[in-house]
Coordinates of C-alpha atoms and ligand atoms in Angstrom, one line a residue:
M644 CA -26.6 77.7 37.2
S645 CA -28.6 75.9 35.1
L646 CA -29.2 72.4 35.8
S647 CA -28.4 69.0 33.7
I648 CA -30.4 65.4 35.0
V649 CA -28.7 62.3 35.0
V650 CA -30.1 58.9 35.1
L651 CA -28.8 55.6 36.0
A652 CA -31.1 53.0 34.2
A653 CA -28.6 50.6 32.7
G654 CA -28.8 47.3 35.3
E655 CA -30.1 44.5 34.1
G656 CA -31.5 44.4 37.7
T657 CA -30.4 40.3 38.7
R658 CA -31.9 40.5 41.7
M659 CA -35.0 41.3 40.4
R660 CA -34.9 37.8 38.2
S661 CA -37.1 39.2 35.3
A662 CA -36.9 39.0 32.1
Q663 CA -37.2 43.0 31.7
P664 CA -34.9 45.6 32.4
K665 CA -35.6 46.8 35.9
V666 CA -35.9 50.1 35.2
L667 CA -39.9 49.0 33.8
A668 CA -40.8 47.3 36.8
D669 CA -44.3 48.8 37.3
L670 CA -45.1 50.5 40.6
G671 CA -48.3 52.0 40.7
G672 CA -49.6 51.6 36.9
R673 CA -46.2 52.7 35.9
P674 CA -42.9 52.3 35.3
L675 CA -40.1 52.7 37.7
L676 CA -38.3 55.3 35.8
W677 CA -41.2 56.9 35.3
H678 CA -41.8 58.3 38.8
V679 CA -37.9 59.0 38.5
L680 CA -38.5 61.1 35.6
E681 CA -41.3 62.8 36.8
G682 CA -39.6 63.9 39.7
A683 CA -37.2 65.5 37.9
R684 CA -39.3 67.2 35.8
A685 CA -40.1 68.7 38.6
L686 CA -36.9 70.6 39.0
A687 CA -37.3 71.7 34.9
P688 CA -33.7 71.2 34.5
R689 CA -31.8 72.5 31.0
R690 CA -31.6 68.5 29.9
M691 CA -32.5 65.3 31.3
S692 CA -30.1 62.2 30.1
V693 CA -31.0 58.4 30.7
V694 CA -28.2 56.0 31.4
V695 CA -30.1 52.7 29.5
G696 CA -28.2 49.5 29.0
A697 CA -29.5 46.2 29.3
G698 CA -32.8 46.3 27.3
A699 CA -32.5 49.6 26.1
E700 CA -35.3 49.6 23.0
A701 CA -37.2 48.6 25.3
V702 CA -37.3 51.0 28.2
R703 CA -36.7 54.0 25.4
E704 CA -40.4 52.6 24.4
A705 CA -42.2 52.3 27.0
L706 CA -41.4 55.4 28.5
E707 CA -42.3 57.8 25.0
A708 CA -40.1 60.4 26.6
D709 CA -39.7 63.5 24.0
D710 CA -37.7 65.3 26.5
V711 CA -34.8 63.2 27.4
T712 CA -31.7 62.8 25.6
W713 CA -30.6 58.6 26.0
V714 CA -27.3 57.8 26.3
T715 CA -26.5 53.9 26.0
Q716 CA -23.9 52.1 27.7
A717 CA -23.5 49.5 26.4
Q718 CA -20.9 47.7 28.7
R719 CA -21.9 47.6 32.3
L720 CA -19.0 48.5 34.0
G721 CA -20.1 50.2 37.2
T722 CA -22.6 53.4 38.6
G723 CA -19.1 55.6 37.8
H724 CA -19.0 54.7 33.9
A725 CA -22.9 55.4 33.2
V726 CA -22.6 58.6 34.6
Q727 CA -19.4 59.2 32.4
Q728 CA -21.2 58.2 29.3
A729 CA -23.4 61.0 30.1
L730 CA -21.3 63.4 31.1
P731 CA -19.8 64.7 27.2
A732 CA -24.1 66.2 26.7
V733 CA -24.2 68.1 29.6
A734 CA -22.6 71.9 29.1
S735 CA -19.6 72.0 31.9
G736 CA -20.9 74.9 33.4
D737 CA -24.1 73.1 34.6
T738 CA -25.2 71.5 37.7
V739 CA -25.5 67.8 37.6
L740 CA -27.9 66.1 39.8
V741 CA -27.1 62.1 39.4
L742 CA -30.3 60.3 40.2
Y743 CA -30.6 56.6 39.8
G744 CA -33.8 54.4 38.0
D745 CA -34.3 52.9 41.0
V746 CA -34.9 55.1 43.6
P747 CA -38.4 56.4 42.4
L748 CA -39.6 58.3 44.8
V749 CA -38.0 60.9 46.1
S750 CA -39.2 64.2 46.8
E751 CA -39.5 67.6 44.9
D752 CA -38.6 69.3 48.2
T753 CA -35.4 66.7 49.3
L754 CA -34.0 66.7 45.7
R755 CA -33.9 70.8 45.9
R756 CA -32.3 70.3 49.2
L757 CA -29.7 68.4 47.3
V758 CA -29.2 70.8 43.8
A759 CA -29.1 73.9 46.2
A760 CA -26.1 71.8 48.3
A761 CA -24.1 71.8 45.3
A762 CA -24.3 75.3 44.7
D763 CA -21.4 76.4 46.4
G764 CA -19.3 74.2 44.2
S765 CA -19.4 71.8 46.4
L766 CA -20.4 68.1 45.6
A767 CA -23.3 67.1 47.0
L768 CA -24.8 64.0 48.4
L769 CA -28.0 62.5 49.8
T770 CA -27.4 60.2 52.7
A771 CA -30.2 59.0 55.1
I772 CA -30.0 57.0 59.0
T773 CA -31.6 53.3 59.4
D774 CA -31.0 50.7 61.5
A775 CA -31.2 48.2 58.6
P776 CA -28.2 49.3 56.1
E777 CA -28.0 46.2 54.5
G778 CA -27.3 46.7 51.0
Y779 CA -26.4 50.0 50.7
G780 CA -23.0 51.9 50.7
R781 CA -21.9 53.4 54.1
I782 CA -21.1 57.0 54.7
V783 CA -17.8 57.0 56.8
R784 CA -17.4 60.2 58.1
N785 CA -13.8 61.6 60.4
A786 CA -13.1 62.9 63.9
D787 CA -15.0 65.7 62.7
N788 CA -18.2 64.4 61.8
A789 CA -16.9 65.5 57.8
V790 CA -17.5 62.9 55.3
T791 CA -14.6 61.0 54.4
A792 CA -15.9 58.2 51.9
I793 CA -18.9 55.8 51.3
V794 CA -17.9 52.1 51.2
E795 CA -20.0 49.9 49.3
Q796 CA -21.5 47.1 51.9
R797 CA -19.5 44.5 49.6
D798 CA -15.8 46.4 50.3
A799 CA -16.8 47.1 53.8
S800 CA -14.7 46.4 56.5
P801 CA -17.4 44.3 60.2
E802 CA -16.8 47.8 61.5
Q803 CA -18.1 50.1 58.7
R804 CA -20.9 47.7 58.2
S805 CA -21.8 48.5 61.4
I806 CA -22.7 52.6 60.1
R807 CA -26.0 53.5 59.9
E808 CA -25.7 56.6 57.4
I809 CA -26.5 54.9 54.1
N810 CA -25.3 56.7 50.6
T811 CA -28.8 57.1 48.7
G812 CA -27.2 56.9 45.4
L813 CA -28.4 60.7 44.9
M814 CA -25.7 63.3 44.2
A815 CA -25.8 66.9 43.3
A816 CA -21.9 68.7 41.5
P817 CA -20.2 70.8 38.7
G818 CA -20.3 69.2 35.8
N819 CA -16.7 69.9 35.4
L820 CA -15.8 68.8 39.0
L821 CA -18.0 65.6 38.6
G822 CA -15.6 65.1 35.4
E823 CA -12.6 65.5 36.3
L824 CA -12.8 63.1 39.3
L825 CA -14.5 60.6 37.4
Q826 CA -11.2 60.2 35.8
R827 CA -9.8 59.3 38.2
V828 CA -12.1 56.0 39.3
D829 CA -10.5 52.6 39.2
N830 CA -12.4 49.4 39.4
G831 CA -10.0 48.3 42.1
N832 CA -13.2 46.7 44.5
A833 CA -15.1 43.7 45.1
Q834 CA -17.7 44.0 42.2
G835 CA -14.6 44.9 39.7
E836 CA -16.6 48.5 38.8
Y837 CA -16.5 52.0 38.5
Y838 CA -18.1 52.7 41.3
L839 CA -19.8 56.2 41.2
T840 CA -20.0 56.7 45.1
D841 CA -15.6 56.4 44.8
V842 CA -16.1 60.3 43.9
V843 CA -16.7 61.2 47.2
S844 CA -12.7 60.0 48.2
L845 CA -11.4 61.6 45.7
A846 CA -13.0 65.0 45.9
V847 CA -11.7 64.9 49.9
A848 CA -8.0 64.0 48.5
G849 CA -8.1 66.8 46.3
G850 CA -9.3 69.8 48.3
H851 CA -13.5 69.7 47.6
A852 CA -15.7 70.4 49.9
V853 CA -18.5 67.1 49.7
T854 CA -21.9 68.2 51.6
P855 CA -24.1 65.7 52.7
V856 CA -27.6 66.1 52.7
I857 CA -29.3 63.8 55.2
A858 CA -33.3 62.7 53.2
D859 CA -35.5 63.5 56.7
N860 CA -37.4 60.4 55.2
L861 CA -36.1 57.1 54.6
G862 CA -38.9 55.3 52.4
E863 CA -38.4 58.1 49.9
V864 CA -34.8 57.1 49.1
A865 CA -35.3 53.2 49.6
G866 CA -33.7 51.5 46.0
V867 CA -35.8 48.5 44.1
N868 CA -33.5 46.1 44.1
D869 CA -35.8 42.7 44.4
R870 CA -39.7 42.7 44.0
E871 CA -39.7 42.5 48.2
Q872 CA -38.5 46.1 48.0
L873 CA -40.5 46.4 44.9
A874 CA -43.5 46.1 47.2
A875 CA -42.7 48.1 49.8
A876 CA -42.0 50.9 47.3
E877 CA -45.9 50.1 45.8
R878 CA -47.1 50.4 49.0
R879 CA -45.7 54.0 49.8
L880 CA -46.6 55.2 47.1
Q881 CA -49.7 54.1 47.7
Q882 CA -49.9 56.0 51.4
R883 CA -49.3 58.8 49.3
H884 CA -51.7 58.7 47.2
A885 CA -54.7 57.8 49.5
R886 CA -53.3 60.9 51.8
Q887 CA -53.8 63.1 49.0
L888 CA -57.2 61.8 48.9
M889 CA -58.0 62.4 52.3
H890 CA -56.5 66.2 52.3
A891 CA -58.8 66.4 49.3
G892 CA -62.1 65.4 50.7
V893 CA -62.2 61.9 50.5
T894 CA -63.5 59.6 52.9
L895 CA -61.3 55.7 52.7
R896 CA -62.4 53.2 54.6
D897 CA -59.1 52.2 55.2
P898 CA -55.7 53.8 53.4
A899 CA -53.7 50.7 54.1
R900 CA -55.9 49.1 51.8
Y901 CA -56.0 51.7 48.3
D902 CA -54.6 50.8 45.1
Q903 CA -54.2 53.3 42.6
R904 CA -52.4 52.4 39.0
G905 CA -53.0 56.0 37.0
S906 CA -54.8 58.9 37.9
V907 CA -57.8 59.9 40.4
V908 CA -59.9 62.7 40.6
C909 CA -62.1 63.1 43.4
G910 CA -65.1 65.5 44.4
T911 CA -65.5 65.9 47.8
D912 CA -67.1 63.7 51.1
T913 CA -66.8 61.0 47.6
T914 CA -66.6 57.8 50.0
I915 CA -63.7 54.4 48.6
D916 CA -64.3 51.6 50.6
V917 CA -61.8 48.7 50.8
N918 CA -59.7 46.6 48.3
V919 CA -61.0 49.0 45.9
V920 CA -58.4 49.2 42.4
F921 CA -58.4 52.2 40.2
E922 CA -57.0 51.7 36.6
G923 CA -55.8 54.8 34.4
R924 CA -57.8 57.9 34.3
V925 CA -60.1 58.1 37.2
T926 CA -63.1 60.6 37.7
L927 CA -65.2 60.5 40.3
G928 CA -67.6 63.4 41.3
A929 CA -68.5 64.8 44.5
R930 CA -70.4 62.6 47.0
V931 CA -69.3 59.2 45.3
R932 CA -69.7 56.1 47.1
I933 CA -67.7 53.1 45.7
G934 CA -68.1 50.0 47.3
A935 CA -65.7 47.2 48.1
H936 CA -63.6 44.7 46.4
C937 CA -64.6 47.3 42.8
H938 CA -62.3 47.3 39.9
L939 CA -62.2 50.5 37.6
R940 CA -60.2 51.4 34.9
D941 CA -60.7 54.5 33.1
C942 CA -63.8 56.0 34.0
E943 CA -65.0 59.2 34.6
L944 CA -68.5 58.9 37.5
G945 CA -70.5 62.0 38.3
D946 CA -71.8 63.0 41.6
D947 CA -74.1 61.2 43.2
V948 CA -72.8 58.1 41.1
E949 CA -72.9 54.9 44.0
V950 CA -71.2 51.8 42.8
L951 CA -72.1 48.9 44.8
P952 CA -69.1 45.7 45.6
F953 CA -67.7 43.9 43.7
S954 CA -68.4 45.7 40.3
H955 CA -65.9 46.2 36.9
L956 CA -66.4 48.8 35.3
D957 CA -63.9 50.0 32.3
G958 CA -64.1 53.1 29.6
V959 CA -67.4 54.1 31.6
R960 CA -69.3 57.4 31.7
A961 CA -71.9 57.8 34.1
G962 CA -74.0 60.6 35.1
H963 CA -75.5 62.2 38.2
G964 CA -76.9 59.6 40.6
V965 CA -76.4 56.5 38.5
R966 CA -76.2 53.3 40.6
I967 CA -74.2 50.2 39.3
G968 CA -73.7 46.5 41.0
P969 CA -73.2 44.4 43.0
Y970 CA -71.7 42.3 40.9
A971 CA -72.2 44.1 37.6
R972 CA -69.5 44.7 34.6
V973 CA -69.9 47.5 32.5
R974 CA -67.3 47.3 29.4
P975 CA -65.7 50.2 27.4
G976 CA -68.1 52.2 25.6
T977 CA -70.8 52.5 27.9
V978 CA -72.3 56.0 28.5
L979 CA -74.9 55.5 31.7
A980 CA -77.1 58.1 31.8
E981 CA -78.4 60.2 34.5
D982 CA -79.9 57.9 37.5
A983 CA -79.7 55.1 34.9
R984 CA -79.5 51.8 37.5
V985 CA -77.2 48.5 36.7
G986 CA -77.9 45.8 39.0
N987 CA -76.3 42.2 40.0
F988 CA -75.2 40.3 37.2
V989 CA -75.7 42.7 34.2
E990 CA -73.0 43.2 31.7
I991 CA -72.9 46.1 29.3
K992 CA -70.9 46.3 26.4
Q993 CA -70.8 49.6 23.8
S994 CA -74.1 51.4 25.0
D995 CA -76.0 54.3 25.6
I996 CA -78.5 53.6 28.4
G997 CA -81.2 56.3 29.0
A998 CA -81.7 58.7 32.3
G999 CA -84.0 56.2 34.4
S1000 CA -83.5 53.2 33.0
K1001 CA -83.1 50.4 34.9
I1002 CA -81.4 46.8 33.6
N1003 CA -81.6 45.1 37.5
H1004 CA -80.8 41.6 36.6
L1005 CA -79.4 38.3 35.0
S1006 CA -79.1 40.7 31.1
Y1007 CA -76.9 41.4 28.6
V1008 CA -77.1 44.6 26.2
G1009 CA -74.1 45.0 24.0
D1010 CA -74.1 47.6 20.6
A1011 CA -77.6 49.0 21.6
A1012 CA -78.6 52.3 22.7
L1013 CA -82.0 52.8 25.0
G1014 CA -84.3 55.3 25.5
S1015 CA -84.8 57.2 28.8
G1016 CA -87.3 55.1 31.1
V1017 CA -86.7 51.6 29.8
N1018 CA -87.0 48.5 32.1
I1019 CA -85.1 45.5 30.9
G1020 CA -86.5 42.9 32.8
A1021 CA -84.1 39.8 34.2
G1022 CA -82.5 37.6 31.7
T1023 CA -83.2 40.1 28.6
I1024 CA -80.5 39.8 26.5
T1025 CA -79.5 41.3 23.2
C1026 CA -77.9 39.1 20.3
N1027 CA -75.8 41.7 19.1
Y1028 CA -73.6 38.6 17.1
D1029 CA -74.8 36.8 14.1
G1030 CA -71.6 34.8 14.0
A1031 CA -69.5 37.1 11.4
N1032 CA -70.7 40.7 12.4
K1033 CA -72.1 42.2 15.2
H1034 CA -75.5 44.7 15.0
R1035 CA -77.2 47.1 17.1
T1036 CA -80.6 47.2 19.5
V1037 CA -82.5 50.8 19.1
I1038 CA -84.7 50.9 22.1
G1039 CA -86.7 53.9 22.5
D1040 CA -88.3 55.8 25.2
D1041 CA -90.0 54.3 28.5
V1042 CA -90.3 50.9 26.6
F1043 CA -90.9 47.5 28.8
V1044 CA -89.2 44.4 28.2
G1045 CA -90.0 41.7 30.0
S1046 CA -88.5 39.0 31.6
D1047 CA -86.1 36.2 29.0
T1048 CA -86.6 38.5 26.3
Q1049 CA -83.7 37.9 23.0
L1050 CA -83.6 40.5 21.2
V1051 CA -81.9 39.9 17.5
A1052 CA -80.0 42.7 16.6
P1053 CA -80.3 44.5 14.1
V1054 CA -83.7 45.2 15.9
K1055 CA -85.7 48.4 16.8
V1056 CA -88.8 49.1 19.2
G1057 CA -90.2 51.9 19.4
D1058 CA -91.5 54.3 22.7
G1059 CA -94.4 53.5 24.9
A1060 CA -93.1 49.4 23.1
T1061 CA -94.7 46.4 25.9
I1062 CA -92.8 43.4 25.3
G1063 CA -93.9 40.3 27.3
A1064 CA -91.8 37.8 29.6
G1065 CA -89.9 35.6 27.4
Ligands
UD1_1549 C1 -25.7 52.0 44.7 C2 -24.7 52.7 45.2 C3 -24.5 52.5 47.1 C4 -26.4 52.6 47.2 C5 -27.4 52.3 46.4 C6 -28.8 53.4 46.6 C7 -22.9 52.2 43.9 C8 -21.6 51.3 43.5 N1 -23.3 51.8 44.9 O1 -25.8 50.2 45.0 O2 -24.3 52.5 47.4 O3 -26.2 52.3 48.5 O4 -27.1 52.4 45.1 O5 -29.7 52.7 46.0 O6 -23.0 53.6 42.9 N2 -26.2 51.2 36.9 C9 -26.3 51.9 35.7 N3 -24.9 51.0 35.3 C10 -23.8 50.2 35.5 C11 -24.8 50.0 37.0 C12 -25.8 50.6 37.6 O7 -27.1 52.6 34.9 O8 -22.9 50.1 35.0 C13 -27.6 51.3 37.0 C14 -28.5 50.9 38.4 O9 -29.4 50.1 36.8 C15 -29.2 51.7 38.8 C16 -28.2 52.1 39.9 O10 -27.1 52.2 38.4 O11 -30.8 51.9 38.4 C17 -27.5 51.5 41.1 O12 -27.3 50.5 40.2 P1 -27.3 48.8 41.6 O13 -26.3 48.2 40.8 O14 -28.6 48.9 41.9 O15 -26.8 49.5 43.6 P2 -26.8 49.3 44.1 O16 -26.1 48.4 44.1 O17 -27.9 49.5 44.5
CA1550 CA1 -29.8 49.4 43.7

């Protein structure tokens, strides 16, 4: 049977107290909804529909997903109403998996178990057991332990509120069964909404099988409704990243202080100290050492590179054995050839630095090309900007530039030249 996935993402996210739609909230450098779609893609569905409402245009633009059918829910009348908007585009013979745009970290294994549970034609729902069920719908079971209903927190009796099994919101069912049940959902509840969760009691009343699947990890099914829950989800995601790296042979001095906002690929025996932030795409070779409190965005560092503490690297490519920092700022378009050295309080931008060249103290090098074996003395500046245009500085191989030299570009220094201090 083919699989269609419907993702609910039309909510305003009132509890976030934000001007942007909740599903665009940043989790690990990407929108919440991005994570949900990545999880969905792992199941190779025939169709993915995303129901959007609040800030629909912004959501579509931010996600840039061309494998998604966008469905607009003009009026936010509840989760059941939202699923209904997507069903006309779903082939009736498909199994439909409903995901929530604000439940971003469900594992592929759990999703597969849920879909498999609907294969016999039953309504499958993903539940979880927790000591802190506040805010979630509660799973009501009868004396035979069969699920009979989901009761929302606001509609629950004090006795029902003490139930520790909660609704994660995720469901799978044959599309035609889901459509049939949704037609009978009404809005007679505390919020005056058409609840998706009501399909459970309707299924039971209609004699359809309801199959609960209990998630084995509470963290993966936690919803993000406010910024406290967002921060909790962020930590869980980072723990997941940290674990993956450690299993790939990377040492993290403290996995609880690891932040990856994008993708990080590392060779073996690389060591990352505490409070390092990675953004965008970062590739590190083998035996790389990243010191504490560094910030790296879109970088490619070769084997045996060392970045000392408090350095800021953005759009940098560094060859084998390069050493950078502490307190260096290396900006986009900088390529450091093997064994180059960049020391403290040095800024480099859009420059090629040749093999073994050293810029060790208090310098600015911008729009420059340095050959190999160059020594740049302390306080050297390439004056690349004349107030209107930027110009290049070209320095040959084995040049010695004395301290406090100002190279007013455009300027060219030949191979082997020596420039005195000042
Ligand atoms: C929902 C469930 C609750 C469950 C919890 C799990 C219902 C009625 N309740 O509650 O049982 O424990 O999720 O996290 O389903 N949405 C729309 N259109 C709407 C309303 C909501 O697309 O008209 C989307 C939201 O953007 C969100 C998702 O549906 O992604 C869930 O809505 P939300 O309001 O957060 O429901 P909860 O109160 O968390
Ligand atoms: Ca929610």
